[in-house]
Short mmCIF file of C-alpha atoms in Angstrom, two decimals:
data_model
loop_
_atom_site.label_atom_id
_atom_site.label_comp_id
_atom_site.label_asym_id
_atom_site.label_seq_id
_atom_site.Cartn_x
_atom_site.Cartn_y
_atom_site.Cartn_z
CA MET A 3 142.31 91.57 172.51
CA ASN A 4 140.02 93.28 170.02
CA ASP A 5 141.85 96.53 169.37
CA PHE A 6 145.54 97.26 168.98
CA LYS A 7 145.09 100.30 171.21
CA ASP A 8 144.46 97.92 174.10
CA ASN A 9 147.87 96.24 174.02
CA SER A 10 151.22 97.28 175.37
CA TRP A 11 152.70 98.29 172.01
CA ASN A 12 150.20 101.10 171.68
CA ASP A 13 150.27 102.18 175.32
CA LYS A 14 152.16 105.46 175.11
CA PRO A 15 153.60 105.67 178.65
CA ARG A 16 154.83 102.08 178.52
CA ARG A 17 156.02 102.34 174.92
CA LYS A 18 158.49 105.04 175.94
CA ALA A 19 160.13 102.54 178.25
CA LEU A 20 160.29 99.82 175.60
CA ARG A 21 162.81 99.68 172.81
CA TYR A 22 161.53 99.02 169.30
CA ASN A 23 161.65 95.32 168.47
CA GLY A 24 160.30 94.27 165.06
CA PRO A 25 159.98 90.50 165.73
CA ALA A 26 158.29 91.04 169.12
CA LEU A 27 155.93 93.60 167.62
CA ASN A 28 155.05 91.18 164.85
CA GLU A 29 154.38 88.43 167.39
CA GLU A 30 151.98 90.71 169.23
CA ILE A 31 150.17 91.62 166.00
CA GLN A 32 149.67 87.99 164.98
CA ARG A 33 147.64 87.41 168.16
CA LEU A 34 145.02 89.91 166.97
CA PRO A 35 141.91 88.94 164.98
CA GLY A 36 142.40 89.12 161.22
CA GLY A 37 141.03 91.94 159.12
CA ALA A 38 140.45 95.45 160.48
CA PRO A 39 142.01 94.97 163.96
CA ARG A 40 145.20 93.51 162.54
CA MET A 41 145.35 96.11 159.77
CA ALA A 42 145.13 98.91 162.33
CA ALA A 43 147.97 97.32 164.27
CA LEU A 44 150.04 96.91 161.12
CA ARG A 45 149.61 100.59 160.22
CA GLU A 46 151.11 101.51 163.59
CA ALA A 47 153.86 98.92 163.14
CA ILE A 48 154.70 100.33 159.71
CA ALA A 49 155.02 103.80 161.23
CA GLN A 50 157.33 102.49 163.97
CA ALA A 51 159.52 100.55 161.55
CA ASP A 52 159.75 103.59 159.27
CA ARG A 53 160.87 105.80 162.16
CA GLN A 54 163.54 103.26 163.09
CA GLU A 55 164.56 102.78 159.45
CA ASP A 56 164.28 99.04 159.98
CA HIS A 57 164.00 98.22 156.29
CA ARG A 58 163.45 94.49 156.74
CA TRP A 59 160.38 95.02 158.93
CA ARG A 60 159.23 98.01 156.88
CA LEU A 61 158.80 95.47 154.06
CA PHE A 62 157.42 92.62 156.17
CA PHE A 63 154.75 94.76 157.82
CA ARG A 64 153.65 96.20 154.48
CA TYR A 65 153.47 92.71 152.97
CA ASP A 66 151.30 91.47 155.85
CA TYR A 67 149.06 94.53 155.57
CA ALA A 68 148.52 93.83 151.86
CA CYS A 69 147.62 90.21 152.63
CA GLU A 70 145.09 91.24 155.27
CA ALA A 71 143.46 93.70 152.88
CA ILE A 72 143.29 91.18 150.02
CA PHE A 73 142.12 88.14 151.95
CA ARG A 74 140.08 89.52 154.86
CA ASP A 75 138.96 93.10 154.26
CA ASP A 76 138.90 95.59 151.38
CA PRO A 77 141.37 94.45 148.66
CA PRO A 78 142.22 97.82 147.02
CA LYS A 79 143.58 99.06 150.36
CA CYS A 80 146.69 97.01 149.62
CA MET A 81 147.60 99.20 146.65
CA PRO A 82 149.30 102.12 148.48
CA VAL A 83 151.46 99.83 150.63
CA ALA A 84 152.42 97.78 147.55
CA ALA A 85 153.75 100.96 145.93
CA GLU A 86 155.65 101.79 149.13
CA PHE A 87 157.05 98.26 149.27
CA GLN A 88 158.32 98.65 145.71
CA ALA A 89 160.18 101.87 146.52
CA ILE A 90 161.78 100.41 149.67
CA PHE A 91 162.73 97.12 147.99
CA GLU A 92 164.37 98.81 145.02
CA GLU A 93 166.49 100.86 147.43
CA HIS A 94 167.27 97.94 149.74
CA PRO A 95 167.00 94.78 147.58
CA ASP A 96 168.95 92.44 149.86
CA VAL A 97 167.27 92.90 153.26
CA LEU A 98 164.74 90.09 152.71
CA GLY A 99 167.33 87.55 151.65
CA ALA A 100 166.62 84.70 149.24
CA ASN A 101 162.85 85.02 149.44
CA GLY A 102 162.85 88.72 148.64
CA LYS A 103 162.07 88.46 144.94
CA GLU A 104 159.11 86.15 145.62
CA MET A 105 157.65 88.59 148.16
CA TYR A 106 158.30 91.45 145.75
CA LEU A 107 156.44 89.75 142.88
CA MET A 108 153.61 88.67 145.17
CA ILE A 109 152.92 92.13 146.55
CA MET A 110 153.24 93.68 143.09
CA GLN A 111 150.61 91.18 141.92
CA MET A 112 148.40 92.10 144.89
CA GLY A 113 148.87 95.77 144.08
CA VAL A 114 147.70 95.42 140.47
CA ASP A 115 144.93 92.85 140.95
CA PRO A 116 142.37 95.20 142.65
CA ILE A 117 142.36 97.53 139.64
CA ALA A 118 139.73 95.18 138.24
CA SER A 119 137.52 96.41 141.10
CA LEU A 120 138.21 100.14 140.67
CA PRO A 121 136.39 101.55 137.61
CA GLN A 122 137.98 104.96 138.08
CA ILE A 123 141.35 103.58 136.94
CA PRO A 124 141.56 103.70 133.11
CA LEU A 125 142.43 100.68 130.99
CA ALA A 126 145.60 102.39 129.78
CA GLN A 127 146.88 102.72 133.35
CA TRP A 128 146.15 99.05 134.05
CA GLU A 129 147.95 98.06 130.83
CA LYS A 130 151.00 100.09 131.84
CA LEU A 131 151.10 98.47 135.29
CA MET A 132 150.79 95.02 133.74
CA GLU A 133 153.67 95.85 131.39
CA ASP A 134 155.72 96.85 134.43
CA TYR A 135 154.77 93.60 136.19
CA HIS A 136 155.70 91.58 133.10
CA SER A 137 159.09 93.34 133.01
CA LEU A 138 159.59 92.32 136.64
CA VAL A 139 158.75 88.71 135.74
CA LYS A 140 161.43 88.81 133.00
CA ARG A 141 163.91 90.43 135.39
CA PHE A 142 163.51 87.49 137.77
CA GLY A 143 163.98 84.84 135.10
CA GLY A 144 160.33 84.12 134.35
CA LEU A 145 159.22 83.70 137.96
CA GLY A 146 155.54 84.67 138.09
CA LEU A 147 154.78 84.22 134.38
CA ARG A 148 151.82 81.92 135.08
CA THR A 149 150.48 84.50 137.54
CA TYR A 150 150.90 87.25 134.93
CA TYR A 151 148.72 85.31 132.48
CA GLN A 152 146.23 84.68 135.29
CA GLN A 153 145.91 88.37 136.03
CA MET A 154 145.49 89.17 132.36
CA PHE A 155 142.60 86.78 131.76
CA GLN A 156 140.81 87.62 135.00
CA PHE A 157 140.83 91.33 134.27
CA LEU A 158 139.89 90.96 130.60
CA VAL A 159 136.78 88.80 131.09
CA PRO A 160 134.33 91.76 131.06
CA VAL A 161 136.46 93.68 128.53
CA ASP A 162 137.21 91.18 125.76
CA PHE A 163 136.32 87.58 126.55
CA ASP A 164 137.99 86.08 123.47
CA ARG A 165 141.27 87.74 124.40
CA ALA A 166 140.76 86.71 128.04
CA TYR A 167 140.32 83.09 127.00
CA GLN A 168 143.54 83.19 125.00
CA TYR A 169 145.39 84.30 128.11
CA PHE A 170 143.62 81.60 130.12
CA GLU A 171 144.96 78.98 127.71
CA LYS A 172 148.48 80.39 128.09
CA PHE A 173 148.06 80.37 131.85
CA TRP A 174 146.98 76.73 131.92
CA LYS A 175 149.88 75.63 129.70
CA THR A 176 152.51 77.51 131.71
CA GLY A 177 154.21 75.66 134.56
CA ARG A 178 153.52 76.49 138.18
CA ASP A 179 156.19 78.21 140.26
CA ALA A 180 156.80 79.57 143.75
CA ILE A 181 154.23 82.38 143.49
CA SER A 182 151.47 80.52 141.68
CA ASP A 183 148.03 80.61 143.26
CA CYS A 184 146.90 77.47 145.08
CA ARG A 185 145.90 74.54 142.86
CA ALA A 186 142.30 74.60 144.08
CA CYS A 187 141.91 78.30 143.24
CA GLU A 188 143.45 77.75 139.80
CA ARG A 189 140.97 74.99 139.04
CA SER A 190 138.15 77.23 140.25
CA TYR A 191 139.24 79.86 137.73
CA ALA A 192 139.27 77.17 135.02
CA VAL A 193 135.72 76.16 135.98
CA ARG A 194 134.55 79.75 135.65
CA MET A 195 136.26 80.34 132.30
CA SER A 196 134.81 77.12 130.90
CA LEU A 197 131.29 77.97 132.07
CA LEU A 198 131.55 81.46 130.56
CA ALA A 199 132.67 79.81 127.31
CA GLY A 200 129.60 77.57 127.43
CA ASP A 201 131.57 74.37 127.99
CA ARG A 202 129.92 72.67 130.99
CA GLU A 203 131.71 69.38 130.33
CA ALA A 204 135.14 71.03 130.59
CA ALA A 205 134.07 72.92 133.71
CA ASP A 206 132.96 69.71 135.40
CA GLU A 207 136.23 68.04 134.49
CA TYR A 208 138.30 70.92 135.90
CA GLY A 209 136.23 70.86 139.08
CA ARG A 210 136.23 67.10 139.59
CA PRO A 211 139.37 66.95 141.82
CA LEU A 212 137.85 69.63 144.07
CA ARG A 213 134.52 67.84 144.38
CA GLU A 214 136.28 64.56 145.11
CA GLY A 215 138.56 66.16 147.71
CA ARG A 216 141.76 65.22 145.87
CA ILE A 217 143.19 68.75 146.10
CA SER A 218 143.96 70.65 149.29
CA PHE A 219 141.63 73.61 149.82
CA CYS A 220 142.69 77.09 150.84
CA SER A 221 140.36 79.34 152.85
CA ASP A 222 138.72 80.57 149.62
CA THR A 223 137.96 77.20 148.05
CA PRO A 224 135.71 75.52 147.08
CA GLN A 225 133.79 78.81 147.41
CA LYS A 226 135.28 80.18 144.19
CA MET A 227 134.10 77.11 142.28
CA TRP A 228 130.62 77.25 143.83
CA LEU A 229 130.36 80.92 142.89
CA ALA A 230 131.21 80.09 139.28
CA TYR A 231 128.46 77.47 139.14
CA LEU A 232 125.99 79.81 140.83
CA GLU A 233 126.63 82.58 138.31
CA ASP A 234 126.15 80.09 135.49
CA ALA A 235 122.85 78.89 136.99
CA TYR A 236 121.64 82.48 137.31
CA ARG A 237 122.46 83.18 133.67
CA ARG A 238 120.22 80.24 132.78
CA GLY A 239 117.54 81.17 135.31
CA ASP A 240 117.93 77.76 136.97
CA TYR A 241 117.30 78.43 140.65
CA LYS A 242 116.57 74.76 141.30
CA GLU A 243 120.20 74.01 140.53
CA ALA A 244 121.39 77.13 142.34
CA ALA A 245 119.66 76.53 145.67
CA PRO A 246 121.89 73.78 147.17
CA THR A 247 125.05 75.52 145.96
CA ALA A 248 123.91 78.78 147.58
CA GLU A 249 123.42 76.93 150.86
CA ALA A 250 126.94 75.51 150.68
CA LEU A 251 128.41 78.90 149.78
CA TYR A 252 126.67 80.60 152.70
CA ARG A 253 128.07 78.08 155.19
CA LYS A 254 131.67 78.75 154.11
CA GLY A 255 131.53 82.16 152.45
CA ASP A 256 130.21 84.56 155.08
CA LYS A 257 133.38 85.32 157.06
CA ASP A 258 134.48 88.90 156.39
CA ARG A 259 134.15 91.92 154.09
CA SER A 260 136.18 90.30 151.33
CA ASN A 261 133.32 87.74 151.03
CA LEU A 262 130.72 90.25 149.82
CA ASP A 263 130.76 88.62 146.37
CA TYR A 264 129.73 85.35 147.99
CA VAL A 265 127.12 87.11 150.13
CA GLY A 266 125.70 88.87 147.08
CA ALA A 267 125.43 85.58 145.19
CA VAL A 268 123.60 83.93 148.11
CA LEU A 269 121.22 86.90 148.32
CA GLN A 270 120.42 86.56 144.62
CA CYS A 271 119.28 82.98 145.17
CA TRP A 272 117.50 83.46 148.49
CA ALA A 273 115.67 86.53 147.17
CA HIS A 274 113.54 84.03 145.24
CA THR A 275 113.87 80.81 147.23
CA ASP A 276 113.95 81.95 150.89
CA ASN A 277 113.19 85.64 151.04
CA ASP A 278 113.04 85.95 154.83
CA ARG A 279 116.58 84.61 155.14
CA ALA A 280 117.68 86.94 152.34
CA VAL A 281 116.31 89.96 154.20
CA ALA A 282 118.06 88.89 157.41
CA LEU A 283 121.36 88.38 155.58
CA ALA A 284 121.13 91.74 153.79
CA GLU A 285 120.38 93.43 157.11
CA LYS A 286 123.35 91.72 158.79
CA ARG A 287 125.91 92.40 156.06
CA LEU A 288 124.98 95.88 154.83
CA ALA A 289 127.60 97.37 157.18
CA TRP A 290 130.35 95.45 155.36
CA SER A 291 129.53 97.22 152.09
CA LEU A 292 129.61 100.76 153.48
CA GLY A 293 132.76 102.71 152.69
CA MET A 294 134.25 99.91 150.59
CA TRP A 295 136.94 100.90 148.11
CA ASP A 296 136.26 97.69 146.17
CA GLN A 297 133.42 98.69 143.84
CA LEU A 298 132.97 95.20 142.42
CA LEU A 299 132.12 93.92 145.90
CA VAL A 300 129.72 96.84 146.32
CA TYR A 301 128.10 95.90 143.01
CA ASP A 302 127.74 92.24 143.98
CA PHE A 303 126.13 93.06 147.32
CA SER A 304 123.88 95.76 145.88
CA LYS A 305 122.62 93.44 143.14
CA GLY A 306 121.67 90.80 145.68
CA ALA A 307 120.10 93.33 148.06
CA TRP A 308 118.07 94.86 145.20
CA LEU A 309 116.57 91.48 144.31
CA THR A 310 115.94 90.71 147.98
CA PHE A 311 113.92 93.85 148.61
CA ARG A 312 112.28 93.81 145.20
CA GLU A 313 110.83 90.39 146.00
CA LEU A 314 109.93 91.46 149.54
CA SER A 315 108.02 94.46 148.14
CA LYS A 316 105.62 92.04 146.47
CA ARG A 317 104.24 91.02 149.88
CA MET A 318 104.74 94.01 152.20
CA GLU A 319 105.13 97.79 152.05
CA THR A 320 107.36 98.36 155.09
CA VAL A 321 109.86 96.31 157.06
CA LYS A 322 111.55 96.87 160.42
CA LEU A 323 115.33 96.50 160.27
CA GLU A 324 118.38 97.39 162.35
CA LEU A 325 120.61 99.16 159.83
CA PRO A 326 123.77 101.19 160.53
CA GLN A 327 123.39 104.95 160.90
CA GLU A 328 125.93 105.45 158.11
CA PHE A 329 123.43 104.01 155.64
CA SER A 330 121.94 106.70 153.37
CA LEU A 331 118.32 105.72 154.07
CA TRP A 332 118.75 105.18 157.82
CA GLN A 333 115.61 105.67 159.88
CA GLU A 334 115.68 106.20 163.63
CA ASP A 335 112.57 104.08 164.18
CA GLY A 336 113.97 101.28 162.00
CA VAL A 337 110.92 101.19 159.73
CA TYR A 338 111.79 101.20 156.02
CA ASN A 339 109.75 101.46 152.86
CA VAL A 340 110.60 98.25 151.03
CA LYS A 341 110.27 99.69 147.51
CA ALA A 342 112.57 102.55 148.50
CA LEU A 343 115.19 100.05 149.66
CA ALA A 344 114.89 98.09 146.42
CA GLU A 345 115.20 101.27 144.36
CA PHE A 346 118.23 102.41 146.36
CA PHE A 347 120.16 99.18 145.85
CA HIS A 348 119.17 98.92 142.20
CA SER A 349 120.30 102.49 141.61
CA GLN A 350 123.60 101.79 143.36
CA ALA A 351 124.22 98.60 141.37
CA GLU A 352 123.28 100.35 138.12
CA GLU A 353 125.59 103.28 138.86
CA VAL A 354 128.56 101.03 139.60
CA ALA A 355 127.77 98.86 136.54
CA GLY A 356 127.74 101.99 134.39
CA ARG A 357 131.14 103.07 135.65
CA PHE A 358 132.66 99.65 134.97
CA ASP A 359 131.14 99.44 131.50
CA ALA A 360 132.30 102.97 130.65
CA ARG A 361 135.86 102.08 131.72
CA ASN A 362 135.82 98.72 129.93
CA GLY A 363 134.04 99.90 126.77
CA THR A 364 131.45 97.09 126.99
CA LYS A 365 127.97 96.41 128.37
CA TRP A 366 129.02 93.40 130.44
CA TYR A 367 127.75 94.64 133.81
CA HIS A 368 124.52 96.14 132.55
CA LYS A 369 123.77 92.84 130.84
CA ASP A 370 124.61 91.01 134.08
CA LEU A 371 122.20 93.27 135.99
CA GLU A 372 119.50 92.74 133.38
CA ILE A 373 119.89 88.95 133.59
CA ALA A 374 119.72 89.09 137.39
CA GLY A 375 116.40 90.92 137.18
CA ARG A 376 114.69 88.26 135.09
CA PRO A 377 112.22 85.90 136.77
CA PRO A 378 113.55 82.40 137.55
CA ARG A 379 112.98 79.76 134.91
CA THR A 380 113.05 76.90 137.43
CA MET A 381 112.55 76.91 141.21
CA PRO A 382 113.30 74.30 143.91
#
C-alpha cells in the first residue's frame, strides 16, 4: 500500500458505510510507509477526527504527523500542527490522561526546533517562543528543562557560540527526564560542541561509549556523531580522515528527505575523493531538496552539490543526467552544462547562507561556505 488513497479509509463510497473509528484508522495508517505516504494519511485522519470532535485522536494524529515530519520528511512542516495541538490541549487538557503533559512538551519542542532551519523567522520571535516553552517547563514542575537547554545551545551555535556553550554546560549538568533526547543523540551533540570548541580530546571521550557500542542507538545515531567528525575534518581540510567516515555515513544516512544534511556531507567528501559516485548521489537525491521548507537542509545539499559539479567541471564540459522536471535547469535531452550546474548550486547555497547570516547577525554560514570551497589539505 503506497498511497492512502488506495485503502478503504479513503474510498469514498465505502467510507460512507463505515463509522468513524479513531483506533482502527490509526492502525491502518501505521501500516503505511513512513514519511510522505503516512503524512498524507494523517492529514486525512486529522480532518476526520476534527469533524467528529474526537479530541483525543485530534491530538494523537497531530502528534504522529509532527513526528513523521521531524524524523522522516521536512521538519518545519510539524510547526502548524504543533500550534493546533497547543490550542486543542489547552481547551481539553485531560483527554490524553497521565502522559498528556509529556506529549504536550514534546510537540511544543518539535514545533520550536525547526526555527533554526527557517531564516525568515526573526531572532526575537524565536526568543519569545523559547520563553513560552520555558514557562511551560516551569508549569509542569521542571519537566523538559534539560531539553530546553538543549534547544538553546543548538540554535545559538551560529549566533553566539560562547553563549551556546554556556547553555550546553547547563544541559549536560541537568538531569535527564521523560522527554530527554536519547542518550546516543545527546552524546553526539556533546561531540559536536567539543569539536567546535577545539577540544578533540573531550569529543573523543564523549563519543567513546557510542564507538564501543555501550549505548543503544536510535535511528539517527551514530550518524549525528559521524557528521560532527566530518564537519571538523572539513574545517581542517583533512579528507584522508573524512573518507572512511563519509562511507559509514552514506551506508546509514541515506534513508529519506530528513537525511539531506548527511547526504550533503557525503557529497562534500566524495566531490574530491570519488567524484563519479558524488555525481550519481547528487543526481539521485536532488528531488529530495526540491520544495523543502527546511532551508538548512537545502543549504547542506546545495553546498555538497556545488563542490561535486565544480570538481566535475575540471574534467568535462557536459554531463548526461536524469533530473526531475521541477528542477530549474531541467533539460529535456538530459544534457547539462557542468559549470552551469556548479554555479546554480553555489548561488543557491550562497543565497541561503546570506539569509541565515542576516537573521543571525553573524557570518557563520558564509565562512562555512568559504571553508568548503578550499582545496583539501590531505587526501586518501
